[in-house]
Each structure stands twice: as C-alpha cells, then as structure tokens.
XYZ file of C-alpha atoms in Angstrom:
393
model
C 0.000 0.000 0.000
C 1.268 3.496 -0.817
C 0.070 7.048 -1.301
C -0.136 8.298 -4.886
C -1.723 11.039 -6.951
C -4.415 9.847 -9.322
C -4.452 12.268 -12.277
C -7.326 12.443 -14.762
C -7.295 14.098 -18.165
C -10.221 15.232 -20.279
C -10.219 16.297 -23.938
C -7.215 14.150 -24.846
C -9.604 11.174 -24.756
C -11.295 12.585 -27.885
C -8.184 12.623 -30.072
C -8.617 9.216 -31.711
C -5.528 7.959 -33.499
C -3.592 11.074 -32.438
C -4.169 10.348 -28.752
C -0.742 8.709 -28.090
C 1.064 11.838 -29.277
C -1.045 14.096 -27.034
C -0.582 11.745 -24.083
C 3.202 11.723 -24.465
C 3.263 15.507 -24.296
C 0.834 15.589 -21.367
C 2.814 13.043 -19.336
C 6.030 14.987 -19.990
C 4.346 18.187 -18.777
C 3.078 16.452 -15.624
C 6.559 15.077 -15.065
C 8.015 18.605 -15.176
C 5.386 19.844 -12.724
C 6.102 16.994 -10.287
C 9.881 17.171 -10.561
C 10.422 19.759 -7.756
C 8.678 17.345 -5.379
C 10.629 14.252 -6.386
C 7.533 12.704 -7.920
C 7.753 9.639 -10.157
C 5.215 9.827 -13.009
C 3.789 7.114 -15.257
C 0.800 6.440 -17.493
C -1.314 3.314 -17.136
C -4.787 2.342 -18.314
C -6.086 5.873 -19.099
C -4.760 7.428 -15.902
C -1.581 9.286 -14.963
C -0.064 8.396 -11.591
C 2.477 10.174 -9.390
C 4.268 8.548 -6.458
C 7.188 9.228 -4.089
C 6.327 12.907 -3.512
C 8.051 14.920 -0.800
C 4.995 17.207 -0.459
C 1.830 15.543 -1.801
C -0.427 18.589 -1.400
C 1.965 20.955 -3.172
C 2.619 18.381 -5.874
C -1.126 17.920 -6.404
C -1.600 21.680 -6.827
C 1.263 21.871 -9.315
C -0.068 18.967 -11.370
C -3.618 20.384 -11.308
C -2.216 23.521 -12.950
C -0.935 21.617 -15.983
C -2.971 22.355 -19.106
C -4.907 19.250 -20.092
C -5.489 17.952 -16.555
C -9.124 17.511 -15.497
C -8.639 16.662 -11.795
C -6.181 15.252 -9.253
C -6.830 13.107 -6.172
C -4.575 12.116 -3.322
C -5.212 8.379 -3.228
C -4.151 5.129 -1.631
C -2.990 2.403 -4.005
C -3.141 -1.231 -2.891
C -3.395 -4.767 -4.204
C -6.834 -5.494 -5.653
C -6.761 -9.271 -5.057
C -8.439 -9.225 -1.649
C -11.473 -6.936 -1.778
C -12.119 -7.357 1.942
C -8.768 -5.597 2.521
C -9.923 -2.819 0.177
C -13.098 -2.483 2.263
C -11.077 -2.292 5.470
C -8.967 0.500 3.974
C -12.126 2.328 2.910
C -13.465 2.138 6.460
C -10.180 3.481 7.848
C -10.134 6.388 5.405
C -13.668 7.397 6.374
C -13.011 7.268 10.136
C -12.274 11.030 10.479
C -15.460 11.954 8.584
C -18.792 13.024 10.019
C -22.205 13.290 8.385
C -23.336 11.409 5.271
C -21.444 9.538 2.582
C -21.730 7.401 -0.520
C -19.358 5.014 -2.286
C -18.673 5.336 -5.981
C -16.886 2.400 -7.636
C -15.698 1.481 -11.106
C -13.621 -1.304 -12.645
C -11.819 -1.300 -15.984
C -11.522 -5.110 -15.860
C -15.109 -6.298 -16.215
C -14.116 -9.797 -15.068
C -13.218 -8.476 -11.634
C -15.587 -9.471 -8.833
C -17.519 -8.032 -7.176
C -18.924 -5.816 -9.921
C -19.300 -2.050 -9.425
C -22.662 -2.142 -7.542
C -21.333 -4.994 -5.435
C -18.212 -3.018 -4.541
C -20.391 -0.099 -3.442
C -22.519 -2.376 -1.236
C -19.609 -4.213 0.391
C -17.476 -1.112 0.965
C -20.475 0.867 2.233
C -21.357 -1.906 4.673
C -17.780 -2.008 5.986
C -17.724 1.771 6.422
C -21.023 1.801 8.329
C -19.976 -1.036 10.634
C -16.709 0.656 11.555
C -17.995 4.241 11.672
C -21.346 4.677 13.454
C -21.055 8.461 13.158
C -21.714 8.140 9.399
C -24.905 7.473 7.463
C -25.622 6.852 3.802
C -27.023 9.471 1.444
C -26.622 8.573 -2.224
C -28.244 11.797 -3.504
C -26.523 14.606 -1.588
C -23.707 13.124 0.523
C -21.267 15.169 2.544
C -18.437 12.840 1.494
C -17.773 10.531 -1.448
C -15.315 7.652 -1.289
C -14.253 6.503 -4.739
C -12.783 3.108 -5.573
C -11.159 2.357 -8.924
C -10.071 -1.120 -9.923
C -7.458 -1.048 -12.682
C -3.993 -2.611 -12.373
C -4.399 -1.989 -8.649
C -7.139 -0.739 -6.371
C -7.074 2.998 -5.680
C -9.195 4.750 -3.060
C -9.683 8.470 -2.463
C -12.140 10.876 -0.857
C -11.661 14.135 -2.746
C -10.737 15.816 -6.009
C -8.730 18.923 -6.811
C -10.089 20.422 -10.025
C -7.569 20.893 -12.811
C -7.382 23.758 -15.310
C -8.454 21.569 -18.250
C -7.627 22.480 -21.814
C -5.065 20.787 -24.048
C -1.443 19.797 -23.362
C 0.998 22.660 -23.810
C 2.948 22.292 -27.041
C 0.270 20.498 -29.071
C -1.408 23.564 -30.609
C 1.347 25.460 -32.382
C 2.785 28.837 -31.412
C 1.188 32.280 -31.197
C 2.397 35.806 -30.499
C 0.596 37.738 -27.765
C 0.481 41.541 -27.940
C 1.147 42.073 -24.235
C 0.290 45.471 -22.796
C 0.488 46.406 -19.145
C -3.277 46.091 -18.756
C -5.645 43.488 -17.376
C -6.921 41.983 -20.621
C -3.942 40.775 -22.640
C -2.412 38.449 -19.984
C -5.816 36.757 -19.636
C -6.052 36.383 -23.415
C -2.594 34.808 -23.497
C -3.471 32.370 -20.722
C -6.665 31.309 -22.463
C -4.895 30.616 -25.760
C -2.080 28.770 -23.970
C -4.715 26.637 -22.232
C -5.599 25.314 -25.691
C -2.093 23.883 -26.035
C -0.579 26.887 -27.850
C 2.951 27.974 -26.952
C 3.251 31.686 -26.228
C 5.682 34.343 -27.244
C 4.871 37.988 -26.584
C 5.564 41.467 -27.963
C 5.371 44.632 -25.884
C 5.746 48.185 -27.195
C 7.842 50.607 -25.172
C 7.756 54.366 -25.834
C 10.723 55.776 -23.913
C 10.790 58.425 -22.435
C 6.983 58.618 -22.419
C 6.796 55.207 -20.735
C 9.068 54.426 -17.806
C 11.411 51.618 -16.856
C 8.874 50.615 -14.209
C 6.261 50.161 -16.916
C 8.641 47.849 -18.756
C 9.398 45.902 -15.566
C 5.670 45.505 -14.971
C 5.241 43.804 -18.352
C 8.246 41.559 -17.758
C 6.611 40.525 -14.485
C 3.351 39.740 -16.299
C 5.289 37.575 -18.750
C 6.989 35.874 -15.801
C 3.617 35.121 -14.212
C 2.369 33.664 -17.503
C 5.452 31.481 -17.758
C 4.417 29.560 -14.623
C 1.517 27.744 -16.331
C 2.712 28.323 -19.915
C 6.336 27.211 -19.706
C 8.905 29.116 -21.765
C 7.761 32.602 -22.844
C 9.926 34.796 -25.049
C 9.053 38.479 -24.562
C 10.157 40.997 -27.206
C 10.169 44.642 -26.076
C 9.987 46.732 -29.249
C 10.730 50.489 -29.419
C 7.717 52.477 -30.572
C 8.421 56.134 -29.761
C 9.447 57.330 -33.226
C 6.446 55.741 -34.947
C 4.056 57.050 -32.327
C 5.418 60.593 -32.579
C 5.189 60.462 -36.385
C 1.523 59.437 -36.181
C 0.807 62.201 -33.661
C 2.512 64.852 -35.798
C 1.281 63.936 -39.272
C -2.091 62.168 -39.018
C -5.617 63.241 -37.993
C -5.927 63.034 -34.222
C -9.177 61.050 -34.285
C -7.465 58.190 -36.116
C -4.388 58.136 -33.889
C -5.271 55.083 -31.793
C -6.277 52.936 -34.768
C -3.188 53.939 -36.748
C -1.046 53.089 -33.735
C -2.739 49.674 -33.420
C -2.154 48.977 -37.114
C 1.587 49.595 -36.758
C 1.728 47.433 -33.633
C 0.121 44.579 -35.543
C 2.624 44.974 -38.387
C 5.638 44.953 -36.063
C 4.261 42.023 -34.072
C 3.663 40.099 -37.291
C 7.248 40.670 -38.401
C 8.591 39.364 -35.093
C 6.076 36.495 -34.995
C 7.000 35.237 -38.475
C 10.682 35.514 -37.644
C 10.174 33.408 -34.506
C 7.953 30.771 -36.133
C 4.546 31.777 -34.702
C 1.377 31.118 -36.690
C -1.036 33.709 -35.222
C -1.317 36.935 -33.252
C -3.291 37.134 -29.983
C -4.844 40.281 -28.504
C -6.953 41.046 -25.431
C -9.620 43.004 -27.302
C -13.356 42.623 -26.650
C -16.145 44.213 -28.642
C -17.030 47.736 -27.546
C -14.754 47.931 -24.511
C -12.920 51.031 -25.841
C -13.123 53.139 -28.992
C -10.555 51.064 -30.872
C -12.542 47.872 -30.237
C -15.721 48.526 -32.195
C -16.327 46.129 -35.072
C -15.331 48.791 -37.600
C -12.130 49.603 -35.704
C -11.197 45.947 -35.316
C -11.692 45.474 -39.050
C -9.351 48.379 -39.763
C -6.772 46.865 -37.405
C -6.958 43.418 -39.000
C -6.472 44.960 -42.436
C -2.911 45.871 -41.480
C -1.631 42.291 -41.281
C -2.059 39.000 -43.103
C -1.551 36.718 -40.092
C -4.565 35.273 -38.249
C -5.616 37.346 -35.211
C -7.074 35.445 -32.243
C -9.213 37.337 -29.713
C -10.268 34.919 -26.956
C -11.938 37.708 -24.922
C -14.028 39.080 -27.773
C -17.393 38.424 -26.073
C -16.355 39.016 -22.448
C -17.316 41.984 -20.314
C -14.820 43.655 -18.011
C -16.016 41.980 -14.822
C -15.536 38.533 -16.398
C -12.022 39.447 -17.522
C -11.119 40.788 -14.068
C -12.407 37.597 -12.433
C -10.190 35.495 -14.685
C -7.192 37.755 -14.086
C -7.649 37.301 -10.342
C -7.912 33.542 -10.768
C -4.693 33.211 -12.794
C -2.802 35.664 -10.557
C -2.124 38.559 -12.960
C -4.687 41.112 -11.755
C -2.593 42.679 -8.990
C 0.387 43.271 -11.279
C -1.803 44.507 -14.146
C -3.374 47.055 -11.767
C -0.067 48.752 -10.913
C -0.354 52.417 -11.996
C 2.466 52.509 -14.539
C 1.629 53.931 -17.958
C 1.991 52.039 -21.232
C 2.291 53.345 -24.760
C -1.449 52.989 -25.369
C -2.005 55.972 -23.046
C 0.502 58.209 -24.881
C -1.029 60.828 -27.227
C -4.556 59.488 -26.625
C -7.040 61.336 -28.883
C -9.630 63.504 -27.136
C -12.331 62.298 -29.528
C -11.245 59.004 -31.119
C -13.079 57.694 -34.160
C -15.371 54.862 -33.082
C -16.747 53.880 -36.500
C -13.833 54.489 -38.867
C -14.000 53.762 -42.581
C -11.097 51.722 -43.874
C -10.461 53.965 -46.883
C -10.115 56.982 -44.576
C -7.690 55.093 -42.335
C -5.573 54.136 -45.344
C -5.552 57.734 -46.550
C -4.426 58.949 -43.137
C -1.745 56.267 -42.966
C -0.395 57.324 -46.351
C 0.581 60.633 -44.738
C 3.331 58.773 -42.885
C 5.181 58.384 -46.153
C 7.501 55.788 -47.624
C 9.698 55.806 -44.521
C 7.048 53.898 -42.551
C 8.094 50.440 -43.746
C 11.709 51.067 -42.773
C 10.608 52.289 -39.344
C 8.563 49.126 -38.816
C 11.510 46.954 -39.844
C 13.829 48.845 -37.496
C 11.464 48.434 -34.540
C 11.118 44.691 -35.127
C 14.874 44.275 -35.501
C 15.674 46.339 -32.396
C 13.263 44.498 -30.083
C 14.936 43.366 -26.854
C 14.347 39.707 -26.073
C 13.642 38.561 -22.504
C 13.317 34.803 -21.944
C 11.209 33.555 -19.034
C 10.571 29.964 -18.039
C 8.353 28.571 -15.296
C 8.467 31.744 -13.220
C 12.150 32.604 -13.715
C 14.043 34.992 -16.001
C 16.556 33.030 -18.056
C 18.212 35.940 -19.818
C 18.009 39.085 -21.941
C 19.214 39.624 -25.499
C 19.455 42.849 -27.506
C-alpha cells in the first residue's frame, strides 16, 4: 500500500488515433510539474499516476495547474486481489469523517468481482460497521469515497479540479500583444490553455513610458510562464512611430493607426520566430478602438490570423479570470503604457477603412523602414516557469 496522486485528463480522450502523441506531451508536462517534489510519473490504463512525492499537497496543486489535466486526487494504491482488505482500507479512510457519505466504484476489468454495484454495497457496509457516526445518502452526501479497480485498487475521498484544456505544445505557437493592462495576460493564458505555446511582444515608448512600466510587463510575462512554460518576450521600441503618427495624421485616427503599426511589427517578429497567429486582449465595444469597424481596420494591417479569446467578455468577467490566474494585482499597478501616450480627445469609433488608409499614407515611404527597425531592435527577454533566463538585444 502506498500514497499516490491519481491524475485524470479530459479532452485528450477525444483525439482518436492522435491520442498517443497528445498523451506523451501531457505526461512529460506532468513530469516537469512533479519534478520539484521528487515525484515519479507514469501512465497506465487511461490514468496518470504520481508517487514518491516529498509534499503531496503541493505536488497535487502543481499537477492540477498543468494544461490538459481535469482533476487530481490524493489516493491510496493497494493490491486489488483481496477486496475485503480494500473495504477495510475504505473504512479506515472514512473514520475522520462526520455526516453522510456514498461510495462510488468502477472497474476497468469487467471480469473483476464483485462488480461495481457490489463493490459499493460491500465497501459501504464495511464503512457503516466501523464508523457509526456516518450514514448513507446517495443523492446529496457530505463525502464521497471513490474506488477504482485497474492494475491496482485505488481509493480516495476528494478531487482537486484541474485547469483543463489541451497539453501545452500540441497547438502550435502564437504571439501575444502584451500590454500592461488586465486583458492581454488573460487572453494569453486562455490561448495557452488550448495547447498553444506563447511568445509575446510589448511596445515601449521611452521616455513617455518608464522603466517601471517595462518591468511591470516583464513581471506579467513571468507570471504567464508559470503555467505556460517558456515565454519569449520581445520589447519593441515604438516612440518614433508614435510621434510620427501624432505629428502627421488626424488626431481622431491616432489610436487605430497606432494599433495597425503594432500589428505589423508584431507580425514581423512572430514570423521571424515561427509563430502562426497573433493574440490580442480586445473585446467588442470595450474602448473606442474595439468597435467592429475599428477591429476590421486593425486586421487589415496584417495577413496573419488574429485570435481574440476575450471578444465576447465583459470587463467583470475578464477581471475575475485575471484574479484567478494571478495577474490582476500586477496589471493594476499604476504605470503607464504606450497605449495611453497621445490618446485622442475624440477618437473615431466607426472608422472607414479607406479613410484610415488615406491617413496612414501621410506617414510616407519611410514607414516600412521604421517598422523593420522596430522589429529588428526588439529586446528579447526569456522567461521559463516563473524565472528569467536571460536578456538579449
């Protein structure tokens, strides 16, 4: 008999002939999460198991945070040959409990006896005999003891919900436009939860934005790297382009023109780094640059797919998710970003694309060279699992 973690996965079951590939990646990701706790990880009969942990609770929390994991239980594993011994263990595990309970049992080997209803009856009887403080309630119990018969018998009394999604590294690579706000880190997390590896681009307008604003974004990228693994953050200079827009273009179009150049620079960096899509934290109608017309004008500036996982969310929903993933406090620090520089007093909310293109033409032939220079000059900061690995210019 030994203590283990019983780890369940969800959507991977639906992958048909591709399932072995997804499972290999998922098991490797669980192995990395369990490594700080000395955990030994293996896959058997549609379950992932972890044993030999130095801190089972901390290990369970780390594993539950792996994308693709449905739930984790601290369990007891024992030989399944003598079911009366399994019943005795069930009774012992329920001894500290008070109130009502039920037994839930399943067996992957249909030849095993007793069958699932029989296991529930026998284990329930043993629990009641040994624990008079408990009573049965199969509809709304206070406690549920679960028994699984696979290679061994496993017993547990609780589940820690996992984050779900798909295994990291199975969905390609995308480039997140990471501001210092609340929305974009949540958007990045949600795309990463679908198995997509993240890189990020941030635009820095020195001296209008401070070193503290830059450090804030690096911290957001560091926080994302905890669940998302390796994140490469590119900090691109944007001052010259922003000043050119402010000086030469109609003020009402300033924000949209700025967004178009950000998309172009991000696309250059993304293609160079092997990403297949851009990700933004926009949602319909949240600000003037996020009306349907404005979003269409922004998308016109690039040929790469643009993913907007928050498109139908309201602000309270986004804040709730930011609090859950741990980015809200950092995002709320009062350090400016380039989106607040030269903000129009009366921004266009329903721009026409032909007018935007005409305004952009005022920037002249030098614009393409300026975009290339910004992409080439971007400073690279590499973060992995909550740590900064290094910086490159």
